[in-house]
Amino acid sequence: MGKGGTMEENMAAWLVGINTLKIQPFKLPDLGPHDVRIRMKAVGICGSDVHYLKAMRCADFIVKEPMVIGHECAGIIEEVGAEVKHLAPGDRVALEPGISCWRCESCKEGRYNLCPDMKFFATPPVHGSLANQVVHPADLCFKLPENVSLEEGAMCEPLSVGVHACRRANVGPETNVLVMGAGPIGLVTLLAARAFGAPRIVIVDVDDHRLSVAKTLGADEIVKVSTNIQDVAEEVVQIGKAMGAGVDVTFDCVGFDKTMSTGLRATRPGGKVCLVGMGHDAMTLPLTSASAREVDVIGIFRYKNTWPLCLEFLRSGKIDVKPLITHRFGFSQKEVEDAFATSARGGNAIKVMFNL
């Protein structure tokens, strides 16, 4: 409560133009019977947030009017709707950011991440969660185990991408995994693959610092590659030596012609290549030779039903996401601008986190 017993004004970080974020008032919708109101405590910056800031668009999603940014988040329940039974004020929760319709064919099949009417935090025209408070459906709020911090709760969102990819590719104790790209999503995919039982994981990148981080996070071998497509054949040999066995599953967490070409060539006959990163919209790829070796190409989009498993991995210590959080900022106009600049620069920044 603010002065004189009135509710304090809810503020949020609004994307108002290219490279322009402003902290401004954000009016919340009324609390429905199945909703909860959450005070945000930890919000991470994702690559898509940076894309929107730099270009006012990400893939086919275009920002046409001011939008609240942010979707990797956790907070504390302040108020619950009349029908909410499993949560109470004071509970610490991680939020799944996408609200599907539950009526379409994809939803009814259980593949709700493919819902055409998905309302997803900070995907235009839906507002995000970098705000003091948000209202969200209670069924998309997951109570944090006692030993899991709010920051770790916010990390469930990127981790979910790795978990969903591992499920789609059927990673298990007999799956040797190659990860293309040691950015934030490549690193969570590495952590997820290990938690799913992958016995050997090789990760490749162009950047020495990111590779050293991957090594400390448990990659068995690292391979430094170039950006030159001419080097693919030579690098496939290097990857094979590093793996010391066939590559069963490759996760391309970059999504460029070169990374996908490398993955298709490096994967053993009968293996799988899972495209996780969305770098290039169109690619020229050696599909015929991959097809002749019966290499399956699978795609993923976001995730489904991943939060309970992510939280169990964090609770049990099977996955530790804490080393991925490299920078922390508060919630002021200057800090919001600095945080996004830090995230966009890359370098030694992996996950930039707001503490509200």
Tab-separated table of C-alpha atoms in Angstrom:
chain	number	residue	atom	x	y	z
A	1	MET	CA	0.000	0.000	0.000
A	2	GLY	CA	1.175	3.502	-0.746
A	3	LYS	CA	0.639	6.683	1.224
A	4	GLY	CA	-2.815	7.241	2.656
A	5	GLY	CA	-3.734	3.549	2.231
A	6	THR	CA	-4.070	3.726	-1.590
A	7	MET	CA	-2.594	1.069	-3.843
A	8	GLU	CA	0.787	2.154	-5.202
A	9	GLU	CA	0.907	2.667	-8.965
A	10	ASN	CA	2.071	-0.377	-10.902
A	11	MET	CA	5.075	0.462	-13.085
A	12	ALA	CA	6.511	-1.499	-16.001
A	13	ALA	CA	9.298	-1.275	-18.589
A	14	TRP	CA	7.635	-0.322	-21.874
A	15	LEU	CA	9.216	-0.730	-25.298
A	16	VAL	CA	8.120	2.502	-26.986
A	17	GLY	CA	10.423	2.630	-30.030
A	18	ILE	CA	13.672	1.289	-31.465
A	19	ASN	CA	16.279	1.232	-28.668
A	20	THR	CA	13.827	3.055	-26.388
A	21	LEU	CA	12.551	1.623	-23.103
A	22	LYS	CA	10.611	3.714	-20.595
A	23	ILE	CA	9.394	2.868	-17.105
A	24	GLN	CA	5.759	3.964	-17.141
A	25	PRO	CA	2.490	3.111	-15.351
A	26	PHE	CA	0.942	-0.246	-16.293
A	27	LYS	CA	-2.720	-0.753	-15.436
A	28	LEU	CA	-3.492	-4.351	-14.523
A	29	PRO	CA	-6.634	-6.160	-15.667
A	30	ASP	CA	-9.195	-7.189	-13.050
A	31	LEU	CA	-8.442	-10.403	-11.209
A	32	GLY	CA	-10.544	-13.236	-12.671
A	33	PRO	CA	-11.679	-16.189	-10.530
A	34	HIS	CA	-8.833	-18.395	-11.831
A	35	ASP	CA	-6.152	-15.672	-11.829
A	36	VAL	CA	-3.492	-14.567	-9.379
A	37	ARG	CA	-1.763	-11.232	-8.901
A	38	ILE	CA	1.995	-11.594	-8.536
A	39	ARG	CA	4.658	-9.191	-7.344
A	40	MET	CA	7.571	-9.708	-9.731
A	41	LYS	CA	10.908	-10.390	-8.048
A	42	ALA	CA	13.196	-11.803	-10.760
A	43	VAL	CA	12.980	-11.194	-14.522
A	44	GLY	CA	15.620	-12.359	-17.012
A	45	ILE	CA	16.422	-10.816	-20.396
A	46	CYS	CA	16.050	-13.141	-23.406
A	47	GLY	CA	17.502	-12.765	-26.901
A	48	SER	CA	13.980	-12.134	-28.230
A	49	ASP	CA	13.579	-9.168	-25.845
A	50	VAL	CA	16.795	-7.688	-27.275
A	51	HIS	CA	15.544	-8.317	-30.847
A	52	TYR	CA	12.359	-6.389	-30.116
A	53	LEU	CA	14.371	-3.517	-28.612
A	54	LYS	CA	16.763	-3.295	-31.584
A	55	ALA	CA	14.276	-3.803	-34.412
A	56	MET	CA	10.723	-3.656	-32.957
A	57	ARG	CA	10.256	-7.148	-34.364
A	58	CYS	CA	11.318	-10.765	-33.865
A	59	ALA	CA	10.726	-13.192	-36.749
A	60	ASP	CA	7.126	-12.509	-37.884
A	61	PHE	CA	6.084	-10.749	-34.665
A	62	ILE	CA	6.043	-6.962	-35.090
A	63	VAL	CA	5.638	-4.379	-32.309
A	64	LYS	CA	3.054	-1.898	-33.573
A	65	GLU	CA	2.300	-0.047	-30.332
A	66	PRO	CA	4.048	0.353	-26.955
A	67	MET	CA	4.503	-3.006	-25.217
A	68	VAL	CA	5.692	-4.114	-21.780
A	69	ILE	CA	8.831	-6.265	-22.240
A	70	GLY	CA	10.044	-9.411	-20.426
A	71	HIS	CA	8.860	-13.016	-20.064
A	72	GLU	CA	11.393	-15.022	-17.987
A	73	CYS	CA	10.032	-14.423	-14.526
A	74	ALA	CA	9.238	-15.411	-10.958
A	75	GLY	CA	7.598	-13.606	-8.072
A	76	ILE	CA	5.453	-13.746	-4.950
A	77	ILE	CA	1.662	-14.185	-4.958
A	78	GLU	CA	-0.135	-11.108	-3.582
A	79	GLU	CA	-3.761	-12.011	-4.292
A	80	VAL	CA	-5.658	-15.050	-5.586
A	81	GLY	CA	-8.940	-15.303	-7.499
A	82	ALA	CA	-12.033	-16.812	-5.872
A	83	GLU	CA	-11.598	-20.250	-7.490
A	84	VAL	CA	-7.840	-20.634	-6.908
A	85	LYS	CA	-7.204	-23.453	-4.440
A	86	HIS	CA	-3.542	-24.484	-4.875
A	87	LEU	CA	-1.863	-21.110	-4.300
A	88	ALA	CA	-2.023	-18.531	-1.509
A	89	PRO	CA	-0.608	-15.048	-0.897
A	90	GLY	CA	3.066	-15.310	0.030
A	91	ASP	CA	3.774	-18.315	-2.225
A	92	ARG	CA	6.857	-17.976	-4.403
A	93	VAL	CA	6.103	-18.993	-7.998
A	94	ALA	CA	7.698	-19.343	-11.419
A	95	LEU	CA	5.450	-18.231	-14.280
A	96	GLU	CA	4.951	-20.045	-17.567
A	97	PRO	CA	4.482	-17.089	-19.934
A	98	GLY	CA	2.148	-18.488	-22.600
A	99	ILE	CA	-1.649	-18.682	-22.282
A	100	SER	CA	-3.133	-21.066	-24.859
A	101	CYS	CA	-6.809	-21.254	-25.863
A	102	TRP	CA	-7.416	-24.920	-24.783
A	103	ARG	CA	-10.034	-25.195	-27.562
A	104	CYS	CA	-8.073	-25.673	-30.790
A	105	GLU	CA	-6.815	-28.955	-32.239
A	106	SER	CA	-3.223	-28.429	-31.044
A	107	CYS	CA	-4.389	-27.709	-27.494
A	108	LYS	CA	-6.711	-30.722	-27.473
A	109	GLU	CA	-3.843	-32.931	-28.691
A	110	GLY	CA	-1.800	-31.702	-25.742
A	111	ARG	CA	0.578	-29.728	-27.959
A	112	TYR	CA	-0.582	-26.400	-26.606
A	113	ASN	CA	2.721	-24.704	-27.473
A	114	LEU	CA	1.527	-24.799	-31.110
A	115	CYS	CA	-1.775	-23.034	-30.304
A	116	PRO	CA	-2.413	-20.419	-33.036
A	117	ASP	CA	-4.127	-18.163	-30.496
A	118	MET	CA	-1.321	-18.258	-27.906
A	119	LYS	CA	-1.054	-15.145	-25.732
A	120	PHE	CA	2.567	-15.008	-24.681
A	121	PHE	CA	4.240	-12.427	-22.426
A	122	ALA	CA	5.995	-9.740	-24.497
A	123	THR	CA	5.026	-11.179	-27.871
A	124	PRO	CA	3.054	-8.463	-29.644
A	125	PRO	CA	0.379	-7.412	-28.938
A	126	VAL	CA	0.560	-9.078	-25.477
A	127	HIS	CA	2.272	-7.228	-22.626
A	128	GLY	CA	5.170	-8.852	-20.774
A	129	SER	CA	6.212	-9.141	-17.155
A	130	LEU	CA	9.020	-6.658	-16.463
A	131	ALA	CA	6.731	-4.835	-14.043
A	132	ASN	CA	6.117	-4.443	-10.315
A	133	GLN	CA	3.062	-6.687	-10.595
A	134	VAL	CA	1.252	-8.806	-13.175
A	135	VAL	CA	-2.001	-10.775	-13.326
A	136	HIS	CA	-1.684	-14.315	-14.710
A	137	PRO	CA	-3.703	-17.567	-14.748
A	138	ALA	CA	-3.059	-19.561	-11.573
A	139	ASP	CA	-2.562	-22.808	-13.523
A	140	LEU	CA	0.514	-21.261	-15.174
A	141	CYS	CA	2.136	-20.377	-11.832
A	142	PHE	CA	4.299	-23.087	-10.271
A	143	LYS	CA	5.226	-23.071	-6.610
A	144	LEU	CA	8.970	-23.014	-6.017
A	145	PRO	CA	10.519	-25.714	-3.812
A	146	GLU	CA	12.007	-24.233	-0.630
A	147	ASN	CA	15.604	-24.609	-1.815
A	148	VAL	CA	14.988	-22.958	-5.227
A	149	SER	CA	15.472	-19.177	-5.396
A	150	LEU	CA	13.289	-16.707	-7.283
A	151	GLU	CA	16.134	-16.121	-9.767
A	152	GLU	CA	16.356	-19.858	-10.405
A	153	GLY	CA	12.564	-19.852	-10.830
A	154	ALA	CA	12.886	-17.236	-13.574
A	155	MET	CA	15.519	-19.462	-15.253
A	156	CYS	CA	12.869	-22.191	-15.707
A	157	GLU	CA	11.762	-20.372	-18.864
A	158	PRO	CA	15.021	-20.672	-20.852
A	159	LEU	CA	15.704	-24.081	-19.270
A	160	SER	CA	12.291	-25.229	-20.552
A	161	VAL	CA	13.527	-24.780	-24.122
A	162	GLY	CA	16.376	-27.244	-23.473
A	163	VAL	CA	14.064	-29.675	-21.664
A	164	HIS	CA	11.485	-29.587	-24.479
A	165	ALA	CA	14.247	-30.119	-27.082
A	166	CYS	CA	15.571	-33.151	-25.159
A	167	ARG	CA	12.070	-34.614	-24.948
A	168	ARG	CA	11.451	-34.075	-28.675
A	169	ALA	CA	14.766	-35.768	-29.531
A	170	ASN	CA	14.287	-38.602	-26.977
A	171	VAL	CA	17.599	-37.947	-25.216
A	172	GLY	CA	18.514	-40.669	-22.706
A	173	PRO	CA	21.444	-42.632	-21.240
A	174	GLU	CA	22.430	-43.980	-24.671
A	175	THR	CA	22.354	-40.662	-26.541
A	176	ASN	CA	25.620	-38.954	-27.486
A	177	VAL	CA	24.768	-35.300	-27.947
A	178	LEU	CA	26.327	-32.530	-30.049
A	179	VAL	CA	25.301	-28.951	-29.208
A	180	MET	CA	25.948	-26.258	-31.815
A	181	GLY	CA	26.313	-22.899	-30.056
A	182	ALA	CA	27.282	-22.091	-26.467
A	183	GLY	CA	24.980	-19.104	-25.990
A	184	PRO	CA	22.337	-19.110	-23.230
A	185	ILE	CA	20.086	-21.623	-25.044
A	186	GLY	CA	23.009	-23.871	-26.039
A	187	LEU	CA	24.119	-23.925	-22.398
A	188	VAL	CA	20.673	-24.784	-20.987
A	189	THR	CA	20.363	-27.501	-23.650
A	190	LEU	CA	23.703	-28.888	-22.462
A	191	LEU	CA	22.450	-28.897	-18.838
A	192	ALA	CA	19.135	-30.493	-19.838
A	193	ALA	CA	20.806	-33.194	-21.961
A	194	ARG	CA	23.035	-34.123	-19.025
A	195	ALA	CA	20.024	-34.280	-16.668
A	196	PHE	CA	18.242	-36.533	-19.183
A	197	GLY	CA	21.186	-38.929	-18.918
A	198	ALA	CA	23.235	-38.178	-22.059
A	199	PRO	CA	26.597	-39.924	-21.431
A	200	ARG	CA	28.691	-37.713	-23.700
A	201	ILE	CA	28.146	-34.118	-24.808
A	202	VAL	CA	30.317	-32.113	-27.201
A	203	ILE	CA	29.610	-28.399	-27.675
A	204	VAL	CA	30.925	-26.112	-30.425
A	205	ASP	CA	31.119	-22.332	-30.744
A	206	VAL	CA	33.211	-19.580	-32.342
A	207	ASP	CA	33.915	-17.905	-28.994
A	208	ASP	CA	36.602	-19.058	-26.535
A	209	HIS	CA	34.935	-17.536	-23.464
A	210	ARG	CA	31.585	-19.245	-24.132
A	211	LEU	CA	33.351	-22.558	-24.714
A	212	SER	CA	35.202	-22.242	-21.401
A	213	VAL	CA	31.856	-21.628	-19.652
A	214	ALA	CA	30.433	-24.734	-21.384
A	215	LYS	CA	33.397	-26.753	-20.125
A	216	THR	CA	32.839	-25.618	-16.516
A	217	LEU	CA	29.142	-26.508	-16.884
A	218	GLY	CA	30.067	-30.091	-17.747
A	219	ALA	CA	30.627	-30.412	-21.506
A	220	ASP	CA	32.868	-33.444	-22.123
A	221	GLU	CA	34.669	-31.766	-25.019
A	222	ILE	CA	34.593	-28.348	-26.673
A	223	VAL	CA	35.394	-27.602	-30.321
A	224	LYS	CA	36.168	-24.108	-31.569
A	225	VAL	CA	34.832	-23.492	-35.060
A	226	SER	CA	34.928	-20.641	-37.576
A	227	THR	CA	32.136	-18.713	-39.268
A	228	ASN	CA	33.384	-19.864	-42.695
A	229	ILE	CA	31.126	-22.396	-44.456
A	230	GLN	CA	34.199	-23.761	-46.303
A	231	ASP	CA	35.445	-25.232	-43.013
A	232	VAL	CA	32.462	-27.541	-42.431
A	233	ALA	CA	34.064	-30.778	-43.692
A	234	GLU	CA	37.184	-30.268	-41.581
A	235	GLU	CA	35.161	-29.318	-38.496
A	236	VAL	CA	32.939	-32.399	-38.836
A	237	VAL	CA	36.142	-34.505	-38.571
A	238	GLN	CA	37.174	-32.546	-35.442
A	239	ILE	CA	33.718	-33.077	-33.901
A	240	GLY	CA	33.893	-36.810	-34.640
A	241	LYS	CA	37.275	-37.036	-32.901
A	242	ALA	CA	35.997	-35.053	-29.902
A	243	MET	CA	32.929	-37.287	-29.570
A	244	GLY	CA	34.937	-40.487	-30.063
A	245	ALA	CA	31.687	-42.169	-31.152
A	246	GLY	CA	28.708	-41.489	-33.386
A	247	VAL	CA	26.629	-38.349	-32.759
A	248	ASP	CA	23.106	-39.587	-31.996
A	249	VAL	CA	21.446	-36.200	-31.607
A	250	THR	CA	22.578	-32.731	-32.648
A	251	PHE	CA	20.911	-29.640	-31.209
A	252	ASP	CA	21.460	-26.604	-33.416
A	253	CYS	CA	21.036	-23.757	-30.940
A	254	VAL	CA	22.157	-21.129	-33.475
A	255	GLY	CA	20.127	-21.711	-36.631
A	256	PHE	CA	22.511	-20.588	-39.387
A	257	ASP	CA	23.269	-22.342	-42.699
A	258	LYS	CA	26.670	-23.315	-41.379
A	259	THR	CA	25.614	-24.710	-37.996
A	260	MET	CA	22.749	-26.692	-39.500
A	261	SER	CA	24.979	-28.009	-42.347
A	262	THR	CA	27.568	-29.075	-39.763
A	263	GLY	CA	24.922	-30.789	-37.640
A	264	LEU	CA	23.435	-32.682	-40.598
A	265	ARG	CA	26.876	-33.911	-41.677
A	266	ALA	CA	28.147	-34.731	-38.169
A	267	THR	CA	25.114	-36.767	-37.070
A	268	ARG	CA	25.353	-40.538	-37.500
A	269	PRO	CA	23.094	-42.435	-39.918
A	270	GLY	CA	19.680	-42.849	-38.262
A	271	GLY	CA	20.354	-39.979	-35.849
A	272	LYS	CA	18.427	-36.770	-35.278
A	273	VAL	CA	19.068	-33.065	-35.763
A	274	CYS	CA	16.877	-30.770	-33.687
A	275	LEU	CA	16.689	-27.137	-34.786
A	276	VAL	CA	16.380	-25.002	-31.643
A	277	GLY	CA	17.876	-21.634	-32.655
A	278	MET	CA	16.107	-19.304	-35.060
A	279	GLY	CA	19.026	-17.490	-36.680
A	280	HIS	CA	18.225	-17.589	-40.381
A	281	ASP	CA	14.736	-17.727	-41.836
A	282	ALA	CA	15.860	-19.555	-44.997
A	283	MET	CA	18.832	-21.914	-45.278
A	284	THR	CA	20.696	-23.796	-47.991
A	285	LEU	CA	21.387	-27.253	-46.583
A	286	PRO	CA	22.834	-30.636	-47.648
A	287	LEU	CA	19.485	-32.383	-47.146
A	288	THR	CA	19.894	-35.071	-49.811
A	289	SER	CA	22.910	-36.704	-48.173
A	290	ALA	CA	21.245	-36.395	-44.747
A	291	SER	CA	18.076	-37.969	-46.125
A	292	ALA	CA	20.062	-40.834	-47.662
A	293	ARG	CA	21.446	-41.528	-44.170
A	294	GLU	CA	17.939	-41.300	-42.667
A	295	VAL	CA	18.821	-38.385	-40.408
A	296	ASP	CA	15.596	-37.003	-38.930
A	297	VAL	CA	15.226	-33.222	-38.776
A	298	ILE	CA	12.902	-32.067	-35.995
A	299	GLY	CA	11.837	-28.593	-34.958
A	300	ILE	CA	10.818	-27.188	-31.623
A	301	PHE	CA	8.738	-24.176	-30.672
A	302	ARG	CA	8.957	-22.998	-27.084
A	303	TYR	CA	7.874	-25.838	-24.743
A	304	LYS	CA	4.942	-27.594	-23.080
A	305	ASN	CA	4.454	-29.023	-19.586
A	306	THR	CA	8.072	-28.379	-18.626
A	307	TRP	CA	7.897	-26.328	-15.406
A	308	PRO	CA	7.322	-29.222	-12.966
A	309	LEU	CA	10.315	-31.123	-14.399
A	310	CYS	CA	12.535	-28.010	-14.473
A	311	LEU	CA	11.720	-27.307	-10.838
A	312	GLU	CA	12.441	-30.929	-9.889
A	313	PHE	CA	15.819	-30.775	-11.669
A	314	LEU	CA	16.628	-27.573	-9.748
A	315	ARG	CA	15.333	-28.931	-6.415
A	316	SER	CA	17.306	-32.168	-6.675
A	317	GLY	CA	20.499	-30.447	-7.831
A	318	LYS	CA	20.526	-32.379	-11.133
A	319	ILE	CA	20.726	-28.985	-12.823
A	320	ASP	CA	22.404	-25.857	-11.446
A	321	VAL	CA	21.463	-22.724	-13.387
A	322	LYS	CA	23.082	-20.309	-10.935
A	323	PRO	CA	26.391	-20.014	-12.870
A	324	LEU	CA	24.436	-18.802	-15.920
A	325	ILE	CA	23.279	-15.638	-14.113
A	326	THR	CA	26.215	-13.303	-14.758
A	327	HIS	CA	24.749	-9.807	-14.292
A	328	ARG	CA	22.119	-8.318	-12.002
A	329	PHE	CA	20.307	-4.990	-12.181
A	330	GLY	CA	17.621	-3.185	-10.204
A	331	PHE	CA	14.449	-1.691	-11.676
A	332	SER	CA	15.167	1.977	-12.415
A	333	GLN	CA	15.153	3.757	-15.786
A	334	LYS	CA	18.966	3.809	-15.948
A	335	GLU	CA	19.368	0.214	-14.779
A	336	VAL	CA	16.821	-1.069	-17.305
A	337	GLU	CA	18.740	0.668	-20.111
A	338	ASP	CA	22.107	-0.592	-18.790
A	339	ALA	CA	20.816	-4.150	-18.392
A	340	PHE	CA	19.607	-4.351	-21.986
A	341	ALA	CA	22.853	-2.818	-23.256
A	342	THR	CA	24.798	-5.434	-21.270
A	343	SER	CA	22.668	-8.273	-22.649
A	344	ALA	CA	22.919	-6.995	-26.244
A	345	ARG	CA	26.716	-6.672	-26.021
A	346	GLY	CA	27.084	-10.351	-25.235
A	347	GLY	CA	30.741	-10.880	-24.352
A	348	ASN	CA	30.869	-12.388	-20.862
A	349	ALA	CA	27.152	-11.785	-20.254
A	350	ILE	CA	25.106	-14.993	-20.300
A	351	LYS	CA	21.908	-14.249	-18.381
A	352	VAL	CA	21.148	-10.697	-17.277
A	353	MET	CA	18.636	-10.693	-14.413
A	354	PHE	CA	16.495	-7.950	-12.887
A	355	ASN	CA	15.922	-8.048	-9.135
A	356	LEU	CA	12.738	-6.078	-8.462
